[in-house]
């Protein structure tokens, strides 16, 4: 028995109504979906940390999610794990005609253009007409990632700033509108304008060829390191320190990491 077959048999055993695990038996697509998303982020974290033993484990956890969903689908007569693999195999061959067919693609841009064209053809075959240039961006994506994908798709049809400078100016414009909303004190307006600031910063990151999700992860990791140093090096509890002492401790933590 192969490793995959063993994994599938383990999952089937866990879901067995008579002798399986009570927790696993209780789950459905909706309850497992958040775990699937969480495991994908843990894979990303292992990659960011360059922790390859951890990456191996997290990839296994992510594979388990695919097996879990496939087992539930098989129980309902929808599809099986082998169908998932076959569908993926067919898709990869179909979307790479420059590798598996007679098409040619000399650069990455051509590959991307061909990929999008093939995806449109697939949607048409499924009866999903191409209604918008923004089609195909899942609503469940993390907000920063979804904003970036929406902007990339809009840019493909020419709706984009010509270069970085006007995007940077737009950041200042959106910040000014946020300041105005703050002065007026309307919560909904403040949230709208704050969202516009974030959306424009994502646009700026795209023009700077920076992944906004990765940039924010790095900033969060940097903050976490500095804060932990503050906690470790401070003789008093942070809760008891005034703003001046906290600022001094923060600056000391920053220097220690340079």
Short mmCIF file of C-alpha atoms in Angstrom, two decimals:
data_model
loop_
_atom_site.label_atom_id
_atom_site.label_comp_id
_atom_site.label_asym_id
_atom_site.label_seq_id
_atom_site.Cartn_x
_atom_site.Cartn_y
_atom_site.Cartn_z
CA UNK A 1 0.00 0.00 0.00
CA UNK A 2 1.39 3.42 -0.97
CA UNK A 3 1.66 6.31 1.46
CA UNK A 4 -1.30 8.05 -0.21
CA UNK A 5 -3.42 4.91 0.01
CA UNK A 6 -2.51 4.62 3.69
CA UNK A 7 -3.51 8.25 4.27
CA UNK A 8 -6.84 7.74 2.50
CA UNK A 9 -7.55 4.62 4.58
CA UNK A 10 -6.72 6.51 7.79
CA UNK A 11 -9.15 9.29 6.84
CA UNK A 12 -11.87 6.79 5.96
CA UNK A 13 -11.34 5.08 9.32
CA UNK A 14 -11.58 8.37 11.19
CA UNK A 15 -14.87 9.12 9.43
CA UNK A 16 -16.35 5.64 10.00
CA UNK A 17 -19.77 6.21 11.64
CA UNK A 18 -19.38 3.14 13.87
CA UNK A 19 -15.74 3.10 14.92
CA UNK A 20 -14.35 6.49 13.90
CA UNK A 21 -13.40 9.61 15.82
CA UNK A 22 -16.44 11.53 17.17
CA UNK A 23 -14.90 14.88 16.22
CA UNK A 24 -13.98 13.84 12.68
CA UNK A 25 -17.40 12.24 12.11
CA UNK A 26 -19.15 15.45 13.13
CA UNK A 27 -17.35 17.68 10.62
CA UNK A 28 -18.65 18.90 7.26
CA UNK A 29 -17.34 21.10 4.43
CA UNK A 30 -18.27 24.32 6.22
CA UNK A 31 -16.69 23.39 9.54
CA UNK A 32 -13.44 22.20 7.94
CA UNK A 33 -13.01 25.16 5.55
CA UNK A 34 -11.52 27.48 8.23
CA UNK A 35 -8.92 24.83 9.09
CA UNK A 36 -8.00 24.56 5.42
CA UNK A 37 -7.35 28.29 5.27
CA UNK A 38 -5.39 28.19 8.53
CA UNK A 39 -3.16 25.37 7.29
CA UNK A 40 -2.37 27.31 4.11
CA UNK A 41 -1.22 30.25 6.22
CA UNK A 42 0.92 27.97 8.37
CA UNK A 43 2.61 26.73 5.20
CA UNK A 44 3.30 30.35 4.26
CA UNK A 45 4.71 31.05 7.72
CA UNK A 46 7.08 28.07 7.53
CA UNK A 47 8.32 29.33 4.16
CA UNK A 48 8.82 32.85 5.53
CA UNK A 49 10.83 31.42 8.44
CA UNK A 50 12.84 29.18 6.07
CA UNK A 51 11.96 26.36 8.48
CA UNK A 52 12.00 23.46 6.05
CA UNK A 53 11.35 20.65 8.56
CA UNK A 54 8.32 22.63 9.67
CA UNK A 55 7.36 23.21 6.03
CA UNK A 56 7.36 19.45 5.46
CA UNK A 57 4.97 18.99 8.37
CA UNK A 58 2.71 21.88 7.40
CA UNK A 59 2.46 20.65 3.81
CA UNK A 60 1.30 17.34 5.24
CA UNK A 61 -1.33 19.13 7.29
CA UNK A 62 -2.50 20.96 4.16
CA UNK A 63 -2.66 17.69 2.24
CA UNK A 64 -4.78 16.28 5.05
CA UNK A 65 -7.31 19.03 4.39
CA UNK A 66 -7.60 17.93 0.75
CA UNK A 67 -8.04 14.32 1.86
CA UNK A 68 -10.62 15.32 4.48
CA UNK A 69 -12.75 17.25 1.96
CA UNK A 70 -12.37 14.44 -0.58
CA UNK A 71 -13.52 11.82 1.94
CA UNK A 72 -16.62 13.84 2.81
CA UNK A 73 -17.36 14.29 -0.89
CA UNK A 74 -16.96 10.56 -1.52
CA UNK A 75 -19.40 9.80 1.29
CA UNK A 76 -21.98 11.95 -0.48
CA UNK A 77 -21.25 10.46 -3.90
CA UNK A 78 -19.90 13.76 -5.23
CA UNK A 79 -16.31 12.82 -6.09
CA UNK A 80 -13.31 10.99 -4.67
CA UNK A 81 -9.69 11.90 -4.01
CA UNK A 82 -8.64 10.22 -7.27
CA UNK A 83 -11.05 12.52 -9.14
CA UNK A 84 -9.40 15.54 -7.54
CA UNK A 85 -5.98 14.37 -8.69
CA UNK A 86 -7.20 13.54 -12.20
CA UNK A 87 -8.88 16.94 -12.53
CA UNK A 88 -5.67 18.63 -11.43
CA UNK A 89 -3.55 16.58 -13.85
CA UNK A 90 -5.84 17.45 -16.74
CA UNK A 91 -5.86 21.13 -15.81
CA UNK A 92 -2.07 21.40 -15.53
CA UNK A 93 -1.56 19.81 -18.94
CA UNK A 94 -4.34 21.90 -20.49
CA UNK A 95 -3.00 25.17 -19.10
CA UNK A 96 0.59 24.51 -20.22
CA UNK A 97 0.26 23.91 -23.97
CA UNK A 98 3.76 25.38 -24.41
CA UNK A 99 5.10 22.41 -22.41
CA UNK A 100 2.71 19.58 -23.22
CA UNK A 101 1.39 20.77 -26.60
CA UNK A 102 2.49 22.61 -29.70
CA UNK A 103 2.09 26.18 -28.46
CA UNK A 104 5.11 28.35 -27.69
CA UNK A 105 5.81 30.84 -24.91
CA UNK A 106 9.17 32.56 -24.79
CA UNK A 107 8.64 34.59 -21.63
CA UNK A 108 6.64 34.77 -18.43
CA UNK A 109 4.22 37.41 -19.74
CA UNK A 110 3.20 35.20 -22.65
CA UNK A 111 2.64 32.30 -20.25
CA UNK A 112 0.38 34.48 -18.08
CA UNK A 113 -1.58 35.75 -21.08
CA UNK A 114 -2.10 32.22 -22.38
CA UNK A 115 -3.10 31.07 -18.89
CA UNK A 116 -5.82 33.73 -18.63
CA UNK A 117 -7.14 32.94 -22.10
CA UNK A 118 -7.37 29.23 -21.29
CA UNK A 119 -9.15 30.02 -18.01
CA UNK A 120 -11.72 32.08 -19.94
CA UNK A 121 -12.28 29.17 -22.31
CA UNK A 122 -12.76 26.86 -19.32
CA UNK A 123 -15.36 29.18 -17.83
CA UNK A 124 -17.21 29.28 -21.15
CA UNK A 125 -17.28 25.48 -21.35
CA UNK A 126 -18.74 25.38 -17.85
CA UNK A 127 -21.44 27.83 -18.88
CA UNK A 128 -19.89 30.67 -16.94
CA UNK A 129 -19.79 33.61 -19.29
CA UNK A 130 -17.00 36.13 -18.87
CA UNK A 131 -19.03 39.05 -17.51
CA UNK A 132 -16.22 41.09 -15.99
CA UNK A 133 -12.48 41.53 -16.15
CA UNK A 134 -12.57 40.98 -12.38
CA UNK A 135 -14.02 37.48 -12.58
CA UNK A 136 -12.15 34.72 -10.79
CA UNK A 137 -11.10 36.58 -7.62
CA UNK A 138 -12.50 34.59 -4.66
CA UNK A 139 -14.36 36.61 -2.05
CA UNK A 140 -12.79 34.48 0.67
CA UNK A 141 -9.22 35.62 0.01
CA UNK A 142 -7.45 37.67 2.68
CA UNK A 143 -8.37 41.32 2.13
CA UNK A 144 -4.88 42.52 1.12
CA UNK A 145 -4.40 39.65 -1.31
CA UNK A 146 -7.87 40.11 -2.82
CA UNK A 147 -7.30 43.85 -3.31
CA UNK A 148 -4.03 43.13 -5.11
CA UNK A 149 -5.65 40.55 -7.40
CA UNK A 150 -8.56 42.85 -8.25
CA UNK A 151 -6.12 45.63 -9.14
CA UNK A 152 -3.99 43.31 -11.29
CA UNK A 153 -7.04 42.18 -13.25
CA UNK A 154 -8.20 45.76 -13.77
CA UNK A 155 -4.70 46.71 -14.95
CA UNK A 156 -4.82 44.02 -17.64
CA UNK A 157 -7.55 45.98 -19.45
CA UNK A 158 -5.71 49.28 -19.05
CA UNK A 159 -7.35 50.59 -15.88
CA UNK A 160 -4.18 51.52 -14.03
CA UNK A 161 -1.86 54.36 -13.13
CA UNK A 162 0.97 54.86 -15.63
CA UNK A 163 3.71 54.69 -12.99
CA UNK A 164 4.39 54.90 -9.25
CA UNK A 165 4.32 58.70 -8.80
CA UNK A 166 0.56 59.31 -9.18
CA UNK A 167 -0.21 56.33 -6.94
CA UNK A 168 1.99 57.83 -4.23
CA UNK A 169 0.12 61.13 -4.63
CA UNK A 170 -3.18 59.27 -4.31
CA UNK A 171 -2.02 57.90 -0.95
CA UNK A 172 -1.71 61.46 0.33
CA UNK A 173 -5.12 62.30 -1.15
CA UNK A 174 -6.76 59.35 0.60
CA UNK A 175 -5.06 60.24 3.88
CA UNK A 176 -6.43 63.77 3.59
CA UNK A 177 -9.93 62.38 3.10
CA UNK A 178 -9.41 60.16 6.16
CA UNK A 179 -8.38 63.24 8.18
CA UNK A 180 -11.57 64.99 7.06
CA UNK A 181 -13.69 62.00 8.08
CA UNK A 182 -11.94 61.93 11.47
CA UNK A 183 -12.79 65.59 11.99
CA UNK A 184 -16.45 64.93 11.17
CA UNK A 185 -16.49 61.93 13.48
CA UNK A 186 -18.76 59.70 11.37
CA UNK A 187 -17.78 56.09 12.03
CA UNK A 188 -18.96 54.70 8.66
CA UNK A 189 -17.15 57.45 6.77
CA UNK A 190 -13.98 56.86 8.79
CA UNK A 191 -14.10 53.14 7.98
CA UNK A 192 -14.71 53.85 4.29
CA UNK A 193 -11.81 56.29 4.05
CA UNK A 194 -9.51 54.03 6.04
CA UNK A 195 -10.34 51.24 3.60
CA UNK A 196 -9.52 53.54 0.69
CA UNK A 197 -6.12 54.26 2.27
CA UNK A 198 -5.38 50.55 2.57
CA UNK A 199 -6.60 49.84 -0.96
CA UNK A 200 -4.38 52.59 -2.37
CA UNK A 201 -1.37 51.35 -0.39
CA UNK A 202 -1.93 47.91 -1.91
CA UNK A 203 -1.95 49.58 -5.32
CA UNK A 204 1.31 51.33 -4.46
CA UNK A 205 2.86 48.02 -3.39
CA UNK A 206 1.89 46.53 -6.75
CA UNK A 207 3.65 49.34 -8.61
CA UNK A 208 6.67 48.89 -6.36
CA UNK A 209 6.56 45.14 -7.13
CA UNK A 210 6.10 44.34 -3.44
CA UNK A 211 3.74 41.68 -2.11
CA UNK A 212 1.61 43.62 0.43
CA UNK A 213 0.80 40.47 2.40
CA UNK A 214 4.48 39.60 2.73
CA UNK A 215 5.41 43.20 3.56
CA UNK A 216 2.85 43.30 6.37
CA UNK A 217 4.04 39.92 7.64
CA UNK A 218 7.59 41.26 7.82
CA UNK A 219 6.43 44.38 9.63
CA UNK A 220 4.43 42.30 12.11
CA UNK A 221 7.40 39.99 12.72
CA UNK A 222 9.66 43.00 13.28
CA UNK A 223 7.20 44.52 15.74
CA UNK A 224 6.90 41.21 17.58
CA UNK A 225 10.69 40.86 17.97
CA UNK A 226 11.06 44.40 19.27
CA UNK A 227 8.14 44.09 21.67
CA UNK A 228 9.43 40.83 23.10
CA UNK A 229 12.82 42.48 23.68
CA UNK A 230 11.05 45.31 25.52
CA UNK A 231 9.33 42.78 27.75
CA UNK A 232 12.56 40.90 28.41
CA UNK A 233 14.85 43.87 29.02
CA UNK A 234 12.52 46.09 31.05
CA UNK A 235 12.97 45.82 34.81
CA UNK A 236 9.37 46.90 35.40
CA UNK A 237 6.13 45.61 33.91
CA UNK A 238 5.21 47.45 30.74
CA UNK A 239 1.81 48.16 32.27
CA UNK A 240 3.42 50.29 34.99
CA UNK A 241 5.60 52.38 32.63
CA UNK A 242 4.57 55.80 31.39
CA UNK A 243 4.66 56.78 27.73
CA UNK A 244 8.16 58.25 27.98
CA UNK A 245 9.61 55.09 29.51
CA UNK A 246 7.83 52.93 26.95
CA UNK A 247 9.22 55.00 24.09
CA UNK A 248 12.74 54.75 25.52
CA UNK A 249 12.40 50.98 25.89
CA UNK A 250 11.09 50.74 22.31
CA UNK A 251 14.01 52.72 20.93
CA UNK A 252 16.44 50.54 22.88
CA UNK A 253 14.82 47.42 21.44
CA UNK A 254 15.13 48.83 17.91
CA UNK A 255 18.84 49.52 18.42
CA UNK A 256 19.48 46.01 19.74
CA UNK A 257 18.22 44.52 16.47
CA UNK A 258 20.35 46.68 14.15
#
